[in-house]
């Protein structure tokens, strides 16, 4: 079944709630004050199921100017609108403001109900209809049906319902594959159930055993039960009204303006890059650092405006801007928002969120302006632009559904998925070139080295490169046969250390020096032949060849001498558990200073084991 949200709009006392009652049988005025005053104060909800397999969640919004904030909490989730104009009064101030809000939110599918036609004659009705048609000109609703009705006399309702059915069929379906999001409009406690939050599902689906988070506070909760329009259900989806019973969240920890989400894609953030526009009725230009009220979902957040490509924005003007929010907000690229002035409070404009997880900007260069414009062009163009802007860092796959909704990186051959990020494929190719170049430089500078340490290879990429990019480059080089990785180093395939004649001579002298030292651990710096800088590559080469064995951080012994000592220990002391250090000293003729590292080495390899009586030497096999 296709599900969508139909919102009402219009001036106070023009008959929105009564019309919803006539269409659905549901009185959406639930508050005692609403009954007493005869006006809608807060959001009301009803359900209308059409014959075409379409379920319509109706959100009835208040029309009084004092409650525009509440109206906005319902309007930002609309797929279509029922704009209500009373025939006896015609177009009024909130008619105009609500229509401006609908335009800012991109609501372009709807019907106009010309109510209370029983109170006017045909000539007056036609005049009001012409006034409404003129008002709609140039807006997203300029082609909307204008349907005369009377809820009191129940006339015109059938034709209005038919028009609404056509609108429902024409409205675009919501994307159910998107990560679940529900802007909270109410929260309360039910005895025996606990905390319940309600709202209109904006994105995705939610099951009755799922785990959710309440943002921006990042509190986790478990779904205990779900209802839609008073009926228990096992799942809810985009376009449905939902009541969600949650375990793990106290009533005071959640309320209107919070967002219930599933998964890790959604992130509260304090800076949004936006395409911003002012309505013609804005009282003055918007200037840098102006304080505004940002309405998105059910949230109202105070913010400062940073203009990125203009010194001011005049009524009917537009520009790129950033909203520096005074508390973190939850948004997705493509979300529409409304701006109201700080004081006096009036609707001045709105726009589209382009970067919901933006870094701070002050001005735009031409490349950034073109990239931001491309993000509004479509999912794949948006993905290419967003990834290009991210450079070496790439875009996290986890937040991709929020930063670039609907895009699929694996369908674009110009992109590469590396670890947990997506970036331009050119960067992966450049990374492989950089790593191979670093390996070649290492071979040239250190011909006796077996290769470049892998950690050093990772550091050859620019700072801030995507995590895992170096490892992907290493994998590509090895798969292509250009390099090989063994023992924690990478080298050109087939490379082996090159010994020049003077290296070979030095190798022999170093090996002879350690042979003469026997079992006495000798630091490399104690060899007087050459500087340590020259000696270390030779010593490490001999270590790799198995001819020298390390004894500590910078001392070595001859591997032949060490092997002989180990065999001597097994043959003369094997099977004893009380061998004292003096016996080892006498066996090898070493000083205590030289004996200690040798015994520690024996302990490490398991040749000996310390006991309360001394050292145990297992019997030789």
Coordinates of C-alpha atoms in Angstrom, one line a residue:
X1 CA 0.0 0.0 0.0
X2 CA 1.2 3.5 -0.9
X3 CA 1.4 5.7 2.1
X4 CA 1.7 9.5 2.2
X5 CA 1.1 12.5 4.4
X6 CA -1.5 15.1 3.5
X7 CA -1.4 18.3 5.6
X8 CA -4.0 21.0 5.9
X9 CA -3.2 24.6 5.6
X10 CA -5.1 27.9 5.8
X11 CA -6.2 30.8 7.9
X12 CA -7.8 30.3 11.3
X13 CA -11.5 29.4 11.4
X14 CA -11.7 28.6 7.7
X15 CA -13.0 25.1 8.4
X16 CA -9.9 22.9 8.2
X17 CA -10.8 20.7 11.2
X18 CA -14.5 20.4 10.3
X19 CA -13.6 19.4 6.8
X20 CA -11.2 16.7 8.0
X21 CA -14.1 15.5 10.3
X22 CA -16.4 15.4 7.3
X23 CA -13.9 13.4 5.2
X24 CA -12.7 10.9 7.8
X25 CA -15.1 11.0 10.7
X26 CA -12.3 12.0 13.1
X27 CA -12.3 15.2 15.2
X28 CA -8.6 16.1 15.3
X29 CA -9.1 18.8 18.0
X30 CA -8.2 16.7 21.0
X31 CA -7.3 19.4 23.6
X32 CA -9.9 20.9 26.0
X33 CA -8.7 24.4 25.1
X34 CA -9.3 23.7 21.5
X35 CA -12.8 22.6 22.2
X36 CA -13.4 25.7 24.4
X37 CA -11.9 28.2 22.0
X38 CA -13.2 26.5 18.8
X39 CA -9.8 26.7 17.1
X40 CA -6.9 24.3 16.5
X41 CA -3.9 25.0 18.7
X42 CA -1.7 21.9 18.2
X43 CA -1.4 19.2 15.5
X44 CA -4.2 16.8 15.0
X45 CA -4.2 13.6 13.0
X46 CA -6.6 11.4 11.1
X47 CA -6.4 8.5 8.6
X48 CA -8.0 8.2 5.2
X49 CA -7.8 5.0 3.1
X50 CA -8.6 5.4 -0.6
X51 CA -9.9 2.8 -3.0
X52 CA -6.7 2.8 -4.9
X53 CA -4.6 1.2 -2.2
X54 CA -3.4 4.5 -0.8
X55 CA -3.3 5.2 2.9
X56 CA -3.3 9.0 3.7
X57 CA -2.2 10.2 7.1
X58 CA -3.8 13.6 7.5
X59 CA -2.1 16.2 9.6
X60 CA -4.4 19.0 10.7
X61 CA -2.4 22.1 11.5
X62 CA -3.4 25.3 13.4
X63 CA -4.3 28.4 11.3
X64 CA -3.9 31.1 14.0
X65 CA -0.9 33.3 13.6
X66 CA 0.1 32.6 17.2
X67 CA 0.5 28.9 16.4
X68 CA 2.6 29.0 13.2
X69 CA 5.4 27.3 15.0
X70 CA 3.0 24.3 15.6
X71 CA 1.9 24.5 12.0
X72 CA 5.5 24.2 10.8
X73 CA 6.0 21.1 13.0
X74 CA 3.3 19.4 10.9
X75 CA 4.1 21.0 7.5
X76 CA 7.7 19.9 7.1
X77 CA 6.6 16.2 6.6
X78 CA 3.8 16.8 4.0
X79 CA 3.7 15.0 0.7
X80 CA 0.6 16.9 -0.4
X81 CA -1.6 19.6 1.0
X82 CA -5.3 20.5 1.4
X83 CA -5.3 24.3 1.3
X84 CA -8.5 25.6 2.9
X85 CA -9.9 29.0 2.0
X86 CA -13.3 30.1 3.4
X87 CA -15.6 31.5 0.7
X88 CA -17.1 34.1 3.1
X89 CA -13.7 35.6 3.9
X90 CA -11.4 34.8 1.0
X91 CA -7.6 35.0 1.1
X92 CA -6.4 36.1 4.6
X93 CA -2.9 36.7 6.1
X94 CA -2.3 33.1 7.2
X95 CA -3.5 31.9 3.8
X96 CA -0.6 33.8 2.3
X97 CA 1.9 32.8 5.0
X98 CA 1.0 29.1 4.9
X99 CA 1.2 29.1 1.1
X100 CA 4.7 30.7 1.3
X101 CA 5.7 28.0 3.8
X102 CA 4.4 25.3 1.5
X103 CA 6.5 26.7 -1.4
X104 CA 9.6 26.9 0.8
X105 CA 9.1 23.2 1.7
X106 CA 8.6 22.2 -1.9
X107 CA 5.0 21.0 -1.5
X108 CA 3.7 21.2 -5.1
X109 CA 0.9 18.6 -5.0
X110 CA -2.4 19.4 -3.5
X111 CA -6.0 20.6 -3.6
X112 CA -7.7 23.8 -2.6
X113 CA -11.0 23.4 -0.7
X114 CA -13.2 26.5 -1.0
X115 CA -15.2 26.0 2.2
X116 CA -18.4 27.5 3.6
X117 CA -19.9 28.1 0.1
X118 CA -23.3 27.7 1.7
X119 CA -22.8 31.2 3.2
X120 CA -22.2 33.0 0.0
X121 CA -23.9 33.4 -3.4
X122 CA -22.5 32.1 -6.6
X123 CA -21.1 35.4 -7.8
X124 CA -19.2 36.0 -4.6
X125 CA -18.0 32.4 -4.6
X126 CA -16.6 32.9 -8.2
X127 CA -14.8 36.1 -7.1
X128 CA -13.1 34.3 -4.2
X129 CA -12.2 31.4 -6.5
X130 CA -10.5 33.9 -8.9
X131 CA -8.7 35.5 -6.0
X132 CA -7.4 32.1 -4.9
X133 CA -6.3 31.3 -8.5
X134 CA -4.4 34.5 -8.7
X135 CA -2.7 33.8 -5.3
X136 CA -1.6 30.4 -6.5
X137 CA -0.1 31.8 -9.7
X138 CA 3.7 31.2 -9.7
X139 CA 3.6 28.8 -6.8
X140 CA 3.9 25.0 -6.8
X141 CA 0.1 24.8 -6.5
X142 CA -0.8 27.0 -9.4
X143 CA -2.5 24.1 -11.2
X144 CA -4.2 22.7 -8.2
X145 CA -8.0 21.9 -8.3
X146 CA -10.2 24.4 -6.4
X147 CA -13.1 22.5 -5.1
X148 CA -16.2 24.3 -3.5
X149 CA -17.5 22.4 -0.5
X150 CA -19.8 22.9 2.5
X151 CA -19.1 20.7 5.5
X152 CA -22.3 22.0 7.1
X153 CA -24.5 20.9 4.2
X154 CA -22.2 18.0 3.2
X155 CA -22.0 19.2 -0.4
X156 CA -19.0 18.9 -2.7
X157 CA -17.3 16.4 -0.4
X158 CA -17.5 13.5 -2.8
X159 CA -15.8 15.5 -5.6
X160 CA -13.2 16.8 -3.1
X161 CA -12.5 13.2 -2.1
X162 CA -12.0 12.2 -5.8
X163 CA -9.7 15.2 -6.3
X164 CA -7.7 14.1 -3.2
X165 CA -7.5 10.6 -4.5
X166 CA -6.0 11.9 -7.8
X167 CA -3.5 13.9 -5.8
X168 CA -2.6 10.9 -3.7
X169 CA -1.9 8.8 -6.8
X170 CA 0.3 11.6 -8.3
X171 CA 2.3 12.3 -5.1
X172 CA 5.8 10.6 -5.2
X173 CA 6.2 7.6 -3.0
X174 CA 8.6 7.7 -0.1
X175 CA 11.9 5.8 -0.2
X176 CA 11.5 2.9 2.2
X177 CA 15.1 1.9 1.8
X178 CA 16.4 5.0 3.5
X179 CA 17.5 4.8 7.2
X180 CA 14.5 5.2 9.5
X181 CA 13.7 8.7 10.9
X182 CA 10.7 9.9 12.8
X183 CA 10.6 13.6 14.0
X184 CA 8.9 13.5 17.4
X185 CA 5.8 15.7 17.8
X186 CA 4.6 14.3 21.1
X187 CA 5.9 12.2 24.1
X188 CA 3.9 10.9 27.0
X189 CA 3.7 8.1 29.5
X190 CA 1.2 5.2 29.4
X191 CA 0.7 3.2 32.5
X192 CA 2.0 -0.3 32.0
X193 CA 3.7 0.7 28.7
X194 CA 6.1 3.4 29.7
X195 CA 7.3 6.2 27.4
X196 CA 5.5 6.6 24.1
X197 CA 6.6 9.0 21.3
X198 CA 4.5 9.9 18.3
X199 CA 5.3 11.4 14.9
X200 CA 5.0 11.0 11.2
X201 CA 7.6 8.6 9.8
X202 CA 9.7 10.6 7.4
X203 CA 12.1 7.9 6.1
X204 CA 12.5 4.1 6.1
X205 CA 10.8 1.4 8.2
X206 CA 10.8 0.4 11.8
X207 CA 10.0 -3.0 13.3
X208 CA 8.5 -3.7 16.8
X209 CA 11.7 -5.2 18.1
X210 CA 14.3 -2.8 16.7
X211 CA 16.8 -0.7 18.6
X212 CA 16.6 3.1 18.0
X213 CA 18.4 6.2 19.1
X214 CA 16.9 9.5 20.3
X215 CA 18.8 12.4 18.7
X216 CA 20.4 14.8 19.3
X217 CA 21.0 13.3 22.8
X218 CA 22.1 9.9 21.4
X219 CA 20.1 8.0 23.9
X220 CA 19.5 4.3 22.9
X221 CA 16.2 2.6 23.4
X222 CA 14.4 -0.6 22.4
X223 CA 11.1 -0.6 20.6
X224 CA 8.5 -2.4 22.8
X225 CA 5.4 -1.8 20.7
X226 CA 4.1 0.1 17.6
X227 CA 0.7 1.6 16.7
X228 CA -0.5 3.4 13.7
X229 CA -3.8 5.4 14.1
X230 CA -4.7 3.5 17.2
X231 CA -4.1 0.0 15.7
X232 CA -1.2 -2.3 16.9
X233 CA 1.2 -3.1 14.0
X234 CA 4.4 -5.0 13.7
X235 CA 6.1 -2.3 11.5
X236 CA 5.6 1.3 10.4
X237 CA 7.0 2.9 7.3
X238 CA 7.6 6.3 5.7
X239 CA 4.3 8.2 5.3
X240 CA 2.6 6.6 8.3
X241 CA 1.6 8.1 11.6
X242 CA 3.3 6.1 14.3
X243 CA 3.2 5.7 18.1
X244 CA 6.3 4.0 19.4
X245 CA 6.6 2.6 22.9
X246 CA 10.3 2.7 23.9
X247 CA 12.1 1.1 26.7
X248 CA 15.2 2.8 28.1
X249 CA 14.1 6.4 27.7
X250 CA 12.4 8.4 30.4
X251 CA 9.5 10.7 29.5
X252 CA 11.5 13.8 30.4
X253 CA 14.4 12.8 28.1
X254 CA 12.4 13.1 24.9
X255 CA 10.0 15.6 23.4
X256 CA 9.0 17.6 20.3
X257 CA 12.0 18.5 18.2
X258 CA 13.9 15.3 19.0
X259 CA 14.3 12.7 16.3
X260 CA 13.9 8.9 16.6
X261 CA 16.3 7.1 14.2
X262 CA 17.6 3.6 13.5
X263 CA 21.2 2.9 12.4
X264 CA 24.4 4.9 12.6
X265 CA 23.9 7.0 9.5
X266 CA 22.1 9.9 11.3
X267 CA 24.4 12.3 13.1
X268 CA 23.4 15.5 15.0
X269 CA 25.6 18.3 13.8
X270 CA 25.9 22.0 14.5
X271 CA 26.7 23.3 11.0
X272 CA 24.6 22.9 7.8
X273 CA 25.5 24.2 4.3
X274 CA 22.3 25.3 2.6
X275 CA 20.8 26.9 -0.5
X276 CA 18.8 29.7 1.1
X277 CA 16.1 31.9 -0.3
X278 CA 14.0 34.8 1.0
X279 CA 10.3 35.2 0.3
X280 CA 9.0 38.4 -1.3
X281 CA 7.2 39.3 1.9
X282 CA 10.4 39.3 4.0
X283 CA 10.5 42.6 5.9
X284 CA 14.2 43.3 5.2
X285 CA 17.3 41.8 3.7
X286 CA 19.0 39.0 5.5
X287 CA 22.5 40.0 6.6
X288 CA 25.6 38.1 7.9
X289 CA 25.4 36.8 11.5
X290 CA 21.6 37.5 11.7
X291 CA 20.0 35.3 14.3
X292 CA 17.1 33.2 12.9
X293 CA 14.8 30.4 13.9
X294 CA 15.3 27.2 11.8
X295 CA 12.4 24.9 11.4
X296 CA 13.1 21.4 10.1
X297 CA 11.0 18.4 11.0
X298 CA 9.3 19.2 14.3
X299 CA 12.4 21.1 15.6
X300 CA 12.9 24.8 16.0
X301 CA 16.6 25.7 16.4
X302 CA 18.1 29.1 16.8
X303 CA 21.0 29.8 14.5
X304 CA 23.3 32.4 13.0
X305 CA 23.5 32.8 9.3
X306 CA 26.9 32.9 7.5
X307 CA 26.5 34.1 3.9
X308 CA 29.0 32.4 1.6
X309 CA 28.6 34.2 -1.7
X310 CA 26.7 37.5 -0.9
X311 CA 26.9 40.4 1.4
X312 CA 23.2 40.3 2.0
X313 CA 20.1 38.5 0.7
X314 CA 17.2 40.7 -0.4
X315 CA 13.5 39.6 -0.5
X316 CA 13.1 37.1 -3.4
X317 CA 16.9 36.6 -3.4
X318 CA 18.9 33.5 -2.9
X319 CA 22.4 32.5 -1.9
X320 CA 24.7 29.8 -0.5
X321 CA 24.9 30.0 3.2
X322 CA 25.8 28.1 6.4
X323 CA 23.5 27.8 9.4
X324 CA 25.6 27.8 12.6
X325 CA 23.1 26.1 14.9
X326 CA 23.0 26.9 18.6
X327 CA 22.3 23.2 19.3
X328 CA 22.9 20.2 17.1
X329 CA 20.3 19.4 14.5
X330 CA 19.5 16.2 12.6
X331 CA 19.1 16.6 8.8
X332 CA 19.7 14.8 5.5
X333 CA 20.9 16.3 2.3
X334 CA 17.8 17.5 0.4
X335 CA 15.8 18.3 3.5
X336 CA 13.7 21.5 3.2
X337 CA 13.6 24.0 6.0
X338 CA 11.9 27.2 6.9
X339 CA 13.5 30.3 8.4
X340 CA 11.7 32.7 10.7
X341 CA 13.1 35.9 12.1
X342 CA 14.2 36.0 15.7
X343 CA 12.1 39.1 16.6
X344 CA 9.4 39.9 15.7
X345 CA 8.7 36.3 14.7
X346 CA 7.6 36.0 11.1
X347 CA 8.4 33.7 8.2
X348 CA 11.2 35.2 6.1
X349 CA 12.5 32.3 3.9
X350 CA 13.8 28.8 3.8
X351 CA 15.8 26.5 1.6
X352 CA 17.5 23.1 1.2
X353 CA 20.1 21.4 3.3
X354 CA 23.0 20.5 1.0
X355 CA 25.7 19.5 3.6
X356 CA 24.1 18.2 6.8
X357 CA 27.5 17.3 8.3
X358 CA 29.4 20.4 7.0
X359 CA 32.7 21.7 8.1
X360 CA 32.8 25.5 8.7
X361 CA 33.1 27.7 5.5
X362 CA 33.3 31.4 5.2
X363 CA 33.4 32.0 1.4
X364 CA 33.0 29.8 -1.6
X365 CA 35.4 29.4 -4.5
X366 CA 34.0 28.6 -7.9
X367 CA 34.9 24.9 -7.6
X368 CA 33.0 24.6 -4.3
X369 CA 30.1 26.5 -5.7
X370 CA 29.8 24.1 -8.7
X371 CA 30.2 21.1 -6.5
X372 CA 27.4 22.2 -4.1
X373 CA 25.2 22.9 -7.1
X374 CA 25.8 19.4 -8.4
X375 CA 24.7 17.9 -5.0
X376 CA 21.2 19.3 -5.8
X377 CA 21.2 17.7 -9.3
X378 CA 20.6 14.1 -8.6
X379 CA 21.9 11.1 -6.5
X380 CA 24.8 10.1 -8.7
X381 CA 25.9 13.6 -9.6
X382 CA 25.6 14.5 -5.9
X383 CA 27.8 11.5 -5.0
X384 CA 30.5 12.4 -7.5
X385 CA 30.5 16.0 -6.3
X386 CA 30.5 15.1 -2.6
X387 CA 33.3 12.6 -3.0
X388 CA 35.3 15.1 -5.1
X389 CA 34.9 17.7 -2.3
X390 CA 36.2 15.2 0.3
X391 CA 39.5 14.7 -1.6
X392 CA 41.9 12.2 -0.1
X393 CA 39.8 11.7 3.0
X394 CA 36.8 10.3 1.2
X395 CA 33.2 10.0 2.4
X396 CA 32.3 7.5 5.1
X397 CA 30.0 4.8 3.8
X398 CA 28.2 4.9 7.1
X399 CA 26.9 8.4 6.6
X400 CA 26.4 8.2 2.8
X401 CA 22.6 7.7 3.1
X402 CA 22.4 11.0 4.9
X403 CA 25.0 13.0 3.0
X404 CA 24.0 11.7 -0.5
X405 CA 20.6 9.9 -0.3
X406 CA 19.9 7.3 -2.9
X407 CA 23.4 7.2 -4.3
X408 CA 25.2 3.9 -5.0
X409 CA 29.0 4.2 -5.1
X410 CA 29.6 0.8 -6.6
X411 CA 27.7 1.8 -9.8
X412 CA 30.2 4.5 -10.6
X413 CA 33.5 3.3 -12.1
X414 CA 35.1 6.7 -11.3
X415 CA 34.7 5.9 -7.6
X416 CA 36.4 3.4 -5.3
X417 CA 35.2 1.9 -2.1
X418 CA 38.2 1.6 0.2
X419 CA 37.6 0.2 3.7
X420 CA 34.8 2.2 5.2
X421 CA 35.0 5.1 2.8
X422 CA 34.3 6.0 -0.8
X423 CA 36.6 8.2 -2.8
X424 CA 37.6 9.0 -6.3
X425 CA 39.3 6.1 -8.0
X426 CA 42.1 8.4 -9.1
X427 CA 43.2 8.7 -5.5
X428 CA 43.6 5.0 -5.2
X429 CA 45.7 4.9 -8.4
X430 CA 47.8 7.8 -7.1
X431 CA 48.2 6.1 -3.8
X432 CA 49.6 3.0 -5.4
X433 CA 52.0 5.2 -7.4
X434 CA 53.0 7.0 -4.2
X435 CA 53.6 3.8 -2.2
X436 CA 55.6 2.2 -5.1
X437 CA 57.7 5.4 -5.4
X438 CA 58.4 5.4 -1.7
X439 CA 59.6 1.7 -2.0
X440 CA 61.9 2.6 -4.9
X441 CA 63.3 5.5 -3.0
X442 CA 64.0 3.2 0.0
X443 CA 65.7 0.7 -2.2
X444 CA 67.9 3.4 -3.7
X445 CA 68.8 4.9 -0.3
X446 CA 69.2 1.7 1.6
X447 CA 70.4 -1.0 -0.8
X448 CA 71.1 -3.5 2.0
X449 CA 67.5 -3.2 3.5
X450 CA 65.1 -5.9 2.6
X451 CA 62.4 -3.3 1.9
X452 CA 60.3 -0.4 3.3
X453 CA 58.6 -0.9 6.6
X454 CA 54.9 -1.2 6.0
X455 CA 54.1 1.5 8.5
X456 CA 56.5 3.8 6.7
X457 CA 54.7 3.0 3.4
X458 CA 51.4 4.0 5.0
X459 CA 52.9 7.3 6.0
X460 CA 53.9 8.0 2.4
X461 CA 50.3 9.1 1.6
X462 CA 49.1 12.7 2.3
X463 CA 48.0 13.5 5.8
X464 CA 44.3 12.9 6.2
X465 CA 44.1 10.2 3.5
X466 CA 41.2 7.8 4.0
X467 CA 41.7 5.0 6.5
X468 CA 42.6 1.9 4.7
X469 CA 43.8 3.7 1.5
X470 CA 47.4 2.7 2.0
X471 CA 46.4 -1.0 2.6
X472 CA 44.3 -1.0 -0.5
X473 CA 47.3 0.4 -2.4
X474 CA 49.5 -2.3 -1.0
X475 CA 47.0 -5.0 -2.0
X476 CA 46.8 -3.6 -5.5
X477 CA 50.6 -3.6 -5.9
X478 CA 50.9 -7.2 -4.7
X479 CA 47.9 -8.4 -6.8
X480 CA 49.5 -6.7 -9.9
X481 CA 52.8 -8.4 -9.2
X482 CA 54.6 -5.1 -8.7
X483 CA 55.6 -5.6 -5.1
X484 CA 55.6 -8.2 -2.3
X485 CA 55.0 -7.9 1.4
X486 CA 56.8 -10.2 3.8
X487 CA 57.9 -9.8 7.4
X488 CA 56.3 -6.4 7.8
X489 CA 58.2 -4.8 4.9
X490 CA 57.2 -4.1 1.3
X491 CA 59.7 -4.4 -1.6
X492 CA 59.7 -4.4 -5.3
X493 CA 58.9 -7.9 -6.5
X494 CA 62.1 -9.9 -6.9
X495 CA 64.2 -7.4 -5.1
X496 CA 67.1 -8.6 -2.9
X497 CA 69.7 -6.5 -1.0
X498 CA 72.6 -5.6 -3.2
X499 CA 76.1 -6.0 -1.7
X500 CA 78.7 -3.7 -3.3
X501 CA 82.4 -4.8 -2.9
X502 CA 83.0 -2.6 0.1
X503 CA 79.7 -3.9 1.6
X504 CA 80.9 -7.5 1.2
X505 CA 84.3 -6.7 2.9
X506 CA 82.5 -4.9 5.7
X507 CA 80.2 -7.9 6.2
X508 CA 83.0 -10.2 6.6
X509 CA 84.8 -8.0 9.1
X510 CA 81.6 -7.5 11.2
X511 CA 80.9 -11.3 11.2
X512 CA 84.5 -12.0 12.2
X513 CA 84.3 -9.4 15.1
X514 CA 81.2 -11.0 16.5
X515 CA 82.7 -14.5 16.0
X516 CA 85.7 -13.4 18.1
X517 CA 83.3 -12.0 20.8
X518 CA 81.8 -15.4 21.4
X519 CA 78.9 -15.3 23.9
X520 CA 79.6 -11.8 25.1
X521 CA 76.7 -9.6 23.8
X522 CA 78.4 -6.8 21.9
X523 CA 76.6 -3.5 21.1
X524 CA 76.9 -2.4 17.4
X525 CA 78.4 0.9 18.6
X526 CA 81.3 -1.1 20.2
X527 CA 82.6 -2.2 16.8
X528 CA 85.3 0.3 16.0
X529 CA 85.5 -0.3 12.2
X530 CA 82.9 2.2 11.0
X531 CA 80.1 4.6 12.2
X532 CA 76.9 3.0 13.5
X533 CA 75.1 4.4 10.5
X534 CA 77.2 2.3 8.2
X535 CA 77.3 -0.7 10.5
X536 CA 73.6 -1.1 11.2
X537 CA 72.5 -2.1 7.7
X538 CA 75.3 -4.8 7.7
X539 CA 74.2 -6.1 11.2
X540 CA 70.6 -6.3 10.2
X541 CA 71.5 -8.1 7.0
X542 CA 73.5 -10.6 9.1
X543 CA 70.5 -11.0 11.4
X544 CA 68.2 -11.7 8.5
X545 CA 70.7 -14.3 7.3
X546 CA 70.6 -15.9 10.7
X547 CA 74.2 -15.3 11.4
X548 CA 73.7 -12.8 14.3
X549 CA 71.2 -13.1 17.1
X550 CA 70.0 -10.0 19.0
X551 CA 70.6 -9.7 22.7
X552 CA 68.6 -6.7 23.8
X553 CA 68.0 -3.5 21.8
X554 CA 71.4 -2.9 20.3
X555 CA 73.6 -5.9 21.2
X556 CA 74.3 -9.1 19.3
X557 CA 76.1 -12.4 19.5
X558 CA 77.3 -14.9 16.9
X559 CA 74.5 -17.3 16.1
X560 CA 77.0 -20.1 15.9
X561 CA 78.3 -19.4 19.4
X562 CA 74.8 -19.2 20.7
X563 CA 73.8 -22.5 19.1
X564 CA 76.8 -24.1 20.7
X565 CA 76.0 -22.7 24.1
X566 CA 72.4 -24.0 23.9
X567 CA 73.6 -27.5 23.0
X568 CA 76.1 -27.4 25.9
X569 CA 73.4 -26.4 28.4
X570 CA 71.2 -29.3 27.2
X571 CA 74.0 -31.9 27.3
X572 CA 75.5 -31.0 30.6
X573 CA 72.7 -29.5 32.7
X574 CA 69.6 -31.2 31.2
X575 CA 67.1 -32.7 33.6
X576 CA 68.1 -30.5 36.6
X577 CA 65.8 -28.0 38.4
X578 CA 68.3 -26.3 40.7
X579 CA 71.0 -24.9 38.4
X580 CA 72.5 -21.8 39.9
X581 CA 73.9 -18.8 38.0
X582 CA 77.4 -19.6 39.0
X583 CA 77.3 -22.9 37.2
X584 CA 76.3 -21.2 34.0
X585 CA 79.1 -18.7 34.5
X586 CA 81.6 -21.4 35.0
X587 CA 80.2 -23.3 32.0
X588 CA 80.7 -20.4 29.6
X589 CA 83.5 -18.4 31.3
X590 CA 81.4 -15.2 31.2
X591 CA 81.3 -12.3 33.6
X592 CA 78.0 -11.7 35.5
X593 CA 77.3 -8.6 33.3
X594 CA 77.5 -10.7 30.1
X595 CA 75.8 -13.7 31.6
X596 CA 72.5 -12.0 32.6
X597 CA 71.3 -11.2 29.0
X598 CA 72.3 -14.7 27.9
X599 CA 70.2 -16.3 30.7
X600 CA 67.3 -14.0 30.0
X601 CA 67.4 -15.1 26.4
X602 CA 67.4 -18.8 27.5
X603 CA 64.3 -18.0 29.6
X604 CA 62.5 -16.3 26.7
X605 CA 63.0 -19.2 24.3
X606 CA 62.1 -21.9 27.0
X607 CA 65.6 -23.5 27.2
X608 CA 65.5 -22.7 30.9
X609 CA 62.8 -21.8 33.4
X610 CA 63.3 -20.0 36.7
X611 CA 62.2 -21.9 39.9
X612 CA 62.5 -21.3 43.6
X613 CA 65.6 -23.4 43.7
X614 CA 67.3 -21.8 40.7
X615 CA 66.8 -22.7 37.1
X616 CA 65.2 -25.8 35.5
X617 CA 66.7 -27.2 32.4
X618 CA 64.4 -29.8 30.7
X619 CA 66.1 -33.1 29.9
X620 CA 67.3 -33.4 26.3
X621 CA 65.2 -35.7 24.1

